[in-house]
Short mmCIF file of C-alpha atoms and ligand atoms in Angstrom, two decimals:
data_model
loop_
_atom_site.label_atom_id
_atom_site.label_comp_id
_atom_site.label_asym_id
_atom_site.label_seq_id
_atom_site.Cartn_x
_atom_site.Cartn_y
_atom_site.Cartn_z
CA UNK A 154 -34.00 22.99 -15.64
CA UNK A 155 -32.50 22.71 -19.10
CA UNK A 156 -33.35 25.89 -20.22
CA UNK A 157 -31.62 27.30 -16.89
CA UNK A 158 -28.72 25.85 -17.47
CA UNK A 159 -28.65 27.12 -20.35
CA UNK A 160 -28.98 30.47 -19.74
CA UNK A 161 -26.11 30.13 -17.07
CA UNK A 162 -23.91 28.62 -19.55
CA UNK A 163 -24.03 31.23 -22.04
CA UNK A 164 -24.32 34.39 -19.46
CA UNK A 165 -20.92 32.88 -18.55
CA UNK A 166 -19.08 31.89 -21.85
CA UNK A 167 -17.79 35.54 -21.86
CA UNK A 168 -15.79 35.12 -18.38
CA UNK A 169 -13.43 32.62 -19.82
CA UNK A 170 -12.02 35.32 -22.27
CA UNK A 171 -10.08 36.30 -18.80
CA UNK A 172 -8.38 33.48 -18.02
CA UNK A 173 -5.96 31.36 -19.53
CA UNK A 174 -5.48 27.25 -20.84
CA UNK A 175 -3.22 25.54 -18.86
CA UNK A 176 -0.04 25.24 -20.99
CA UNK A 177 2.76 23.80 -19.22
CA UNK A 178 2.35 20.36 -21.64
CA UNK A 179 1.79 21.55 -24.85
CA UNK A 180 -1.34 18.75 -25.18
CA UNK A 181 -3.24 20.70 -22.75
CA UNK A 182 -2.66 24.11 -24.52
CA UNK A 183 -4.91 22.31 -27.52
CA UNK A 184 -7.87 22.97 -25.11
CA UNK A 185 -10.53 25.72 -26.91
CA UNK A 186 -10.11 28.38 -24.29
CA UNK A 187 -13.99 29.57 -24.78
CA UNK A 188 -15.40 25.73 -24.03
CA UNK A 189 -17.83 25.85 -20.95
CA UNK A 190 -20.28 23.08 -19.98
CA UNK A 191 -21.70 21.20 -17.27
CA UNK A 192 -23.83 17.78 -16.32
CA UNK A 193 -25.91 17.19 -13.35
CA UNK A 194 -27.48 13.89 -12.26
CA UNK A 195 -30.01 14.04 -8.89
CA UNK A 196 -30.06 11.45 -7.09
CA UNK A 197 -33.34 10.37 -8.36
CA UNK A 198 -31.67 9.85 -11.67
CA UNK A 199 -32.95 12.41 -13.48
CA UNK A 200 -29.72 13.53 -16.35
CA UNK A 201 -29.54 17.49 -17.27
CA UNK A 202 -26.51 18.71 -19.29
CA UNK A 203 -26.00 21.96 -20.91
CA UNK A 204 -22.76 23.38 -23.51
CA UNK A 205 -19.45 21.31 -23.71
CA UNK A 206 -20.34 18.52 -21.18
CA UNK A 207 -19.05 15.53 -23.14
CA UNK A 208 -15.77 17.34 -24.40
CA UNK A 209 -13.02 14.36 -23.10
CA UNK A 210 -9.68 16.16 -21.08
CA UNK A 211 -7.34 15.24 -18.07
CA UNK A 212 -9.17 14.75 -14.66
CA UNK A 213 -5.90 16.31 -12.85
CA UNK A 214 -6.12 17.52 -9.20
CA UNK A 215 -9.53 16.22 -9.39
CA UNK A 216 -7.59 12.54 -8.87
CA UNK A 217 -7.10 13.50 -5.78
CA UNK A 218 -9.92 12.93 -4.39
CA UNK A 219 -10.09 8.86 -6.07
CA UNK A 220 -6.87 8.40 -4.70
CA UNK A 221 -7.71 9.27 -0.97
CA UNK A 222 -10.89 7.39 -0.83
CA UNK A 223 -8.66 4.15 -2.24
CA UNK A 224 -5.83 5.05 0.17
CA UNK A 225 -8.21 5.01 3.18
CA UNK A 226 -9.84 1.89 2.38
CA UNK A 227 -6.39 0.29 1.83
CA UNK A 228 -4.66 1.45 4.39
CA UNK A 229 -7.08 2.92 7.41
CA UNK A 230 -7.69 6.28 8.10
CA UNK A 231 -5.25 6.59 10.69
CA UNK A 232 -2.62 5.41 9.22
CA UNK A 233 -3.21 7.94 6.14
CA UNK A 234 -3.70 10.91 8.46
CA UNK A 235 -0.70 9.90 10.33
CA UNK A 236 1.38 11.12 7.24
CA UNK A 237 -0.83 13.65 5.82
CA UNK A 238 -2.89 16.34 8.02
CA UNK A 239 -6.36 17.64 7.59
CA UNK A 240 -5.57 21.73 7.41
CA UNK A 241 -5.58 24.25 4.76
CA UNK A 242 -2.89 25.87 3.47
CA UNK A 243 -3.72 28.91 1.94
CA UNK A 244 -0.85 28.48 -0.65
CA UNK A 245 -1.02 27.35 -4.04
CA UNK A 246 -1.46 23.46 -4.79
CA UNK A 247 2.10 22.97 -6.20
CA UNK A 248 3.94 25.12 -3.13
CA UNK A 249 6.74 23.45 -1.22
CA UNK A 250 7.36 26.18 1.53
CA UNK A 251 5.36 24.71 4.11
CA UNK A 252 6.95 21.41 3.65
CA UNK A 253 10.07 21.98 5.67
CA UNK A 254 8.85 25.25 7.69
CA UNK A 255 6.20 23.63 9.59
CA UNK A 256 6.52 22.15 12.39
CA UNK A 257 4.32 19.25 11.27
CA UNK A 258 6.65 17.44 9.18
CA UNK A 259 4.27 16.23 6.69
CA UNK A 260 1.89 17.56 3.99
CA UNK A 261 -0.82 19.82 4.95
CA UNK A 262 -3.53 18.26 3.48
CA UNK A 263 -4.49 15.04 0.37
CA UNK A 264 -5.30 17.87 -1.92
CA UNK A 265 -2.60 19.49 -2.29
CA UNK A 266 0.15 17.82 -4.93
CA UNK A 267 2.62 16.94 -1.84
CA UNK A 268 -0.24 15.50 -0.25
CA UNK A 269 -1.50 13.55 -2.96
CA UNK A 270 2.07 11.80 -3.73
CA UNK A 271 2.35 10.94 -0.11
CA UNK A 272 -1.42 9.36 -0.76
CA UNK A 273 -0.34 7.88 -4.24
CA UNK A 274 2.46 5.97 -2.19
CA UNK A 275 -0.07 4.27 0.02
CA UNK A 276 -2.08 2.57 -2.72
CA UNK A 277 -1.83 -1.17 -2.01
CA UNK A 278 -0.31 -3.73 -5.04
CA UNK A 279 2.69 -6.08 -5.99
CA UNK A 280 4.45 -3.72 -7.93
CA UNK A 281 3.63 -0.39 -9.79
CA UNK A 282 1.49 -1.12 -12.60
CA UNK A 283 -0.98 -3.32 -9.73
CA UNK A 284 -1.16 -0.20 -8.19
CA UNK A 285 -2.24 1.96 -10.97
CA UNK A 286 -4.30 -0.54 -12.26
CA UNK A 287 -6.28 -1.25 -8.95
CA UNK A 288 -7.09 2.70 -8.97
CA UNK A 289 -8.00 3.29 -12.37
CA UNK A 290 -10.50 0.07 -11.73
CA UNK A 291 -11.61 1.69 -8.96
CA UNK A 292 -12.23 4.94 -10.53
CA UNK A 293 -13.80 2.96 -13.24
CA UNK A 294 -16.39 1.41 -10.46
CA UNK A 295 -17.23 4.54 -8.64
CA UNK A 296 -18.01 6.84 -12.05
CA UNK A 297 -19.88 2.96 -13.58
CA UNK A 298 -17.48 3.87 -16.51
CA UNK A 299 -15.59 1.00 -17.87
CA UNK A 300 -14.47 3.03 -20.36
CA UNK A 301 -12.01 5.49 -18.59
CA UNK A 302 -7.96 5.49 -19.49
CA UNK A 303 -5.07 7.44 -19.57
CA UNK A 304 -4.16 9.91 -22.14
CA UNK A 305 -0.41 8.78 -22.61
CA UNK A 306 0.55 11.80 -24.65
CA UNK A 307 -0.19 14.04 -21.64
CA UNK A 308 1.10 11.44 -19.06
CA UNK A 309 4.32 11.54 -20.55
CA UNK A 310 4.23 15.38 -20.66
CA UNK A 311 2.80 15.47 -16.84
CA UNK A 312 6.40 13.20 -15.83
CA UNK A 313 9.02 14.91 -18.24
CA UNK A 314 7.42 18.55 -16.47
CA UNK A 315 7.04 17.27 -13.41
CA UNK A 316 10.32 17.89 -11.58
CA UNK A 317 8.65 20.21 -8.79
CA UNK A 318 6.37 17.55 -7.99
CA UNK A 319 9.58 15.10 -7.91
CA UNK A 320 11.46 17.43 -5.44
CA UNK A 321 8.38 17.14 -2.95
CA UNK A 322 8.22 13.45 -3.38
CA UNK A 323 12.14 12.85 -2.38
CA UNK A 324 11.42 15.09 -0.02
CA UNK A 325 8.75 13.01 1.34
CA UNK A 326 10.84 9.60 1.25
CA UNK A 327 13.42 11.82 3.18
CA UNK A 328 11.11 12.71 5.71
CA UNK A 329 9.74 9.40 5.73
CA UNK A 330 6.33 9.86 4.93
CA UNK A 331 6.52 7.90 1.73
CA UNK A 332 7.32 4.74 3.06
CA UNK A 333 7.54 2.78 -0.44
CA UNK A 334 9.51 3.27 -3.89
CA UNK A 335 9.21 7.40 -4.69
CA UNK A 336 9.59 6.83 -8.12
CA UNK A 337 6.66 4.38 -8.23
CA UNK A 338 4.41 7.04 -6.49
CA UNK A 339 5.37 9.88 -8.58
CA UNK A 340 4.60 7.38 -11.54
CA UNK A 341 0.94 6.59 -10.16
CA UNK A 342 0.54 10.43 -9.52
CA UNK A 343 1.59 11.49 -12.77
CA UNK A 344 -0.88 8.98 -14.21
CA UNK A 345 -3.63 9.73 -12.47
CA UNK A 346 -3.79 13.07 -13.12
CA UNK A 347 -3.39 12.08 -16.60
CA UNK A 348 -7.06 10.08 -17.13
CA UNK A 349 -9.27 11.56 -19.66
CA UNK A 350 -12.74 12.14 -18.58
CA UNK A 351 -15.74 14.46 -19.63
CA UNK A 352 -18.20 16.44 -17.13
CA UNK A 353 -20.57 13.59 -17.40
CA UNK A 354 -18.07 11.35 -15.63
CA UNK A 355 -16.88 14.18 -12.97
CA UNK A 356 -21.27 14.12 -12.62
CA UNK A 357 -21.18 10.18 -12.03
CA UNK A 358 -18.03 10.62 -9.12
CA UNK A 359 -19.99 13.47 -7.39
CA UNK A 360 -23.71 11.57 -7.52
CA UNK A 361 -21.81 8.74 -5.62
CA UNK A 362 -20.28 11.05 -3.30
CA UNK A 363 -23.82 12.87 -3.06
CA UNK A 364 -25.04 9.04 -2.06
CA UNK A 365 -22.08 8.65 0.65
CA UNK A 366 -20.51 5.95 -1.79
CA UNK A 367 -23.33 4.37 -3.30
CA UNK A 368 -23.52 3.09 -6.81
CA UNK A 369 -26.63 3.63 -8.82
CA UNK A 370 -26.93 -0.12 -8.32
CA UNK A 371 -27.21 -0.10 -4.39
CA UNK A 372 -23.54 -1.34 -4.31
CA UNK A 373 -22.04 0.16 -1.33
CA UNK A 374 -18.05 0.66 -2.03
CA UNK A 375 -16.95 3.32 0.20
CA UNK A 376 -18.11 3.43 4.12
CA UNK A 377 -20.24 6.64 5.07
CA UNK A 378 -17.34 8.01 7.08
CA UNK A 379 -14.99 7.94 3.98
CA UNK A 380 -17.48 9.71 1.66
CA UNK A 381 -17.77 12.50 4.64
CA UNK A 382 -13.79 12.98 4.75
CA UNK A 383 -13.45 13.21 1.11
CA UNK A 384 -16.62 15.99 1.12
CA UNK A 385 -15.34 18.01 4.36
CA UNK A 386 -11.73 18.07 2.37
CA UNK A 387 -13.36 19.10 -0.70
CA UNK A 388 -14.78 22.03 1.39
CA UNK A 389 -11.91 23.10 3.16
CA UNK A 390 -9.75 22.46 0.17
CA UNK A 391 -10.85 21.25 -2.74
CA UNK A 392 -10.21 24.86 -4.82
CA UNK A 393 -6.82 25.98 -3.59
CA UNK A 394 -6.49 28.64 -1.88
CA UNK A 395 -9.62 29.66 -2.91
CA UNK A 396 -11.73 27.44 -0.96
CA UNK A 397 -12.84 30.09 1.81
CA UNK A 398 -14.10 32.26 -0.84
CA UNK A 399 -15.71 29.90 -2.95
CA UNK A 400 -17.56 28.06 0.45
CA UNK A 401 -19.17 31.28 0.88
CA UNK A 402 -20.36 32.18 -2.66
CA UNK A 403 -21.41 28.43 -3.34
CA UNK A 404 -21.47 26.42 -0.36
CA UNK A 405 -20.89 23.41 -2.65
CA UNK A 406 -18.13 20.94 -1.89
CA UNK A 407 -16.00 20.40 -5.22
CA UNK A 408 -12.57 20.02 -6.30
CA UNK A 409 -10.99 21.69 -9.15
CA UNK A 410 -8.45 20.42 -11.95
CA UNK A 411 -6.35 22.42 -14.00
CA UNK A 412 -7.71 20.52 -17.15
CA UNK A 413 -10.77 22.81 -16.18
CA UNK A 414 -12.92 19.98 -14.93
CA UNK A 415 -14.54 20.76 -11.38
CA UNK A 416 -16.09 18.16 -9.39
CA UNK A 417 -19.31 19.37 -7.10
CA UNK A 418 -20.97 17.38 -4.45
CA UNK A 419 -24.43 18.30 -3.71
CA UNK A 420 -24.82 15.69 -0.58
CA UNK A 421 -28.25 13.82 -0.38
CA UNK A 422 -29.21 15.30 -3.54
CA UNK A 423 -27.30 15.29 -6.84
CA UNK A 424 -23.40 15.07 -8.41
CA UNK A 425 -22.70 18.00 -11.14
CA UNK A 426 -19.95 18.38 -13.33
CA UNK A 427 -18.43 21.44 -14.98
CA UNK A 428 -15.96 21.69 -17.94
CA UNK A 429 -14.17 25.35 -19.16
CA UNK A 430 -10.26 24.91 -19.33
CA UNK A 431 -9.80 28.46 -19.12
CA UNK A 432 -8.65 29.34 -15.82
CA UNK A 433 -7.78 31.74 -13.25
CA UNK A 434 -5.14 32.82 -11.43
CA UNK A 435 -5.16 30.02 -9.08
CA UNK A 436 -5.89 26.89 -11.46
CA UNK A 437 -9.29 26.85 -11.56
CA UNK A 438 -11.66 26.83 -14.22
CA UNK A 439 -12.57 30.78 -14.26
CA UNK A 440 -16.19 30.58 -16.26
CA UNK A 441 -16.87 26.71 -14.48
CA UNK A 442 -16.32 28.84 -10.70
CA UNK A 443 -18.74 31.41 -11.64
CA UNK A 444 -21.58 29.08 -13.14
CA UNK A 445 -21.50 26.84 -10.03
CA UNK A 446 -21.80 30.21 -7.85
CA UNK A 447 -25.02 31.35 -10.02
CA UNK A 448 -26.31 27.81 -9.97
CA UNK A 449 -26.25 27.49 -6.61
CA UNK A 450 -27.83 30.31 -5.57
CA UNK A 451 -30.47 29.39 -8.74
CA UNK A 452 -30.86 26.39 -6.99
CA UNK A 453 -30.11 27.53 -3.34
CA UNK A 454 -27.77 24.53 -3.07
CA UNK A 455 -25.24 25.52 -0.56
CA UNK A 456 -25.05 23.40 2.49
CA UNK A 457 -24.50 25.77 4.87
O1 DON B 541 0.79 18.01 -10.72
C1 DON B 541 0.35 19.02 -11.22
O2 DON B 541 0.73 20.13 -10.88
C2 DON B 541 -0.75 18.89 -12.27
N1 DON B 541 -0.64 17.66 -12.96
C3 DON B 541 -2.12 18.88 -11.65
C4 DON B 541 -2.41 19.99 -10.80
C5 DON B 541 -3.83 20.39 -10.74
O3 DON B 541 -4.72 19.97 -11.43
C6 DON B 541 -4.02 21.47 -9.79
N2 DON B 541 -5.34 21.99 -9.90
N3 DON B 541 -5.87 22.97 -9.95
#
């Protein structure tokens, strides 16, 4: 297995010369454009890494996913999916359009960054700093990382940039889907996105998810029917709006970041995690997309 990996890792190194760092907060421009690495644990919990898998940057988008499970469990899943849907939208994670031209009134999906505010809102505290803290614990539990924290150089980049995702969250209050404070769950977004992890940790999040929210322990945190949202989102749109494609050349359920992280479920048998902070076109990691492809068919992991 090792030396497999390692042959994907370097056969792949030479893709990230085509994409780009993300570089809207300077902080993340730091990233070394030609990094690539990954760590998978089975569910037996047997540990294979290969390349840059304990290089530490922002979890991002890949938040998203923490956030839902915490919202759900907080809050019910109907009452989440009463203010956020379940669909695709084929459009870029930070898009707006679809906000006030559908006829659904409310944010396509939790993946997307209007989705995700109008999930940040729902997590349950008294007062803004509860509510951050009671999801970084959680996030803490589920990847058995005490550890974990926020990198408060690129938080405070992720707010002062932030004003499109500020738009879509007074938007949301407008619309009503944001019941609470805006400002307090544009503050929780921006911070979550802003955690520093490596692929090791993404590995730990994706083995639980791989266990349908299991701890290595035999904890159960999450029920069954959460972990099974969370991995059918991830699916239908965990990479943007390429998610169709990437279903069919990998069949794995992940979710992307644009601090290059990707998050891959393989359910019933292991959680993987990928690092390369170049990326393409549509935010994700460009080497990290094509490794998991090769890998899987390696492997013949799809779940189709
Ligand atoms: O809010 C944003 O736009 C960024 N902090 C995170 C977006 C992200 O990771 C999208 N992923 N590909």
């Amino acid at each position: 297995m090792k030396d497999l990996l390692d042959k994907l890792v370097k056969k792949n190194i030479a893709e990230t010369k085509l994409g780009t760092v993300a570089s809207y907060i300077p902080e993340l421009d730091k990233a070394k454009k030609d990094a690539l690495g990954l760590y998978i644990i089975d569910v037996n919990g047997n540990e294979y890494c290969s390349g840059d898998w304990d290089t530490k940057f922002t979890i991002q988008s890949i938040s998203k996913i923490v956030t839902l499970m915490l919202a759900i469990l907080d809050n019910g899943e109907e009452y989440v999916f009463s203010k956020v849907g379940m669909e695709p939208t084929g459009d870029p994670f930070n898009s707006i359009k679809k906000l006030e031209t559908s006829s659904r009134r409310k944010p396509y999906n939790p993946l997307i960054n209007a989705g995700a505010i109008a999930i940040a809102s729902m997590i349950k505290g008294k007062d803004v700093r509860d509510k951050f803290q009671r999801l970084l614990d959680f996030l803490r539990k589920i990847s058995e990382d005490e550890t974990l924290d926020v990198n408060y150089k690129i938080y405070c980049g992720e707010s002062e940039t932030g004003n499109r995702n500020r738009a879509m969250g007074y938007f949301l209050k407008g619309e009503g889907i944001i019941e609470g404070d805006v400002e307090d769950a544009l503050d929780i977004y921006f911070k979550q996105c802003s955690i520093e992890v490596t692929a090791k940790t993404l590995a730990k999040i994706a083995l639980f998810l791989a266990n349908n929210g299991k701890l290595s322990s035999g904890e159960i945190v999450i029920t069954p029917r959460i972990a099974t949202i969370v991995k059918t989102l991830m699916v239908t749109c965990g990479m943007y709006d390429s998610s169709g494609e990437f279903a069919v050349r990998a069949g794995i359920p992940s979710k992307s970041g644009v601090g290059g992280g990707i998050l891959s479920v393989v359910p019933g048998k292991m959680g993987i995690g990928v690092y390369g902070p170049s990326l393409d076109k549509k935010g994700n990691s460009i080497a990290g997309v094509l490794l998991l492809e090769d890998l899987s068919s390696e492997l013949n992991l799809t779940i189709f």
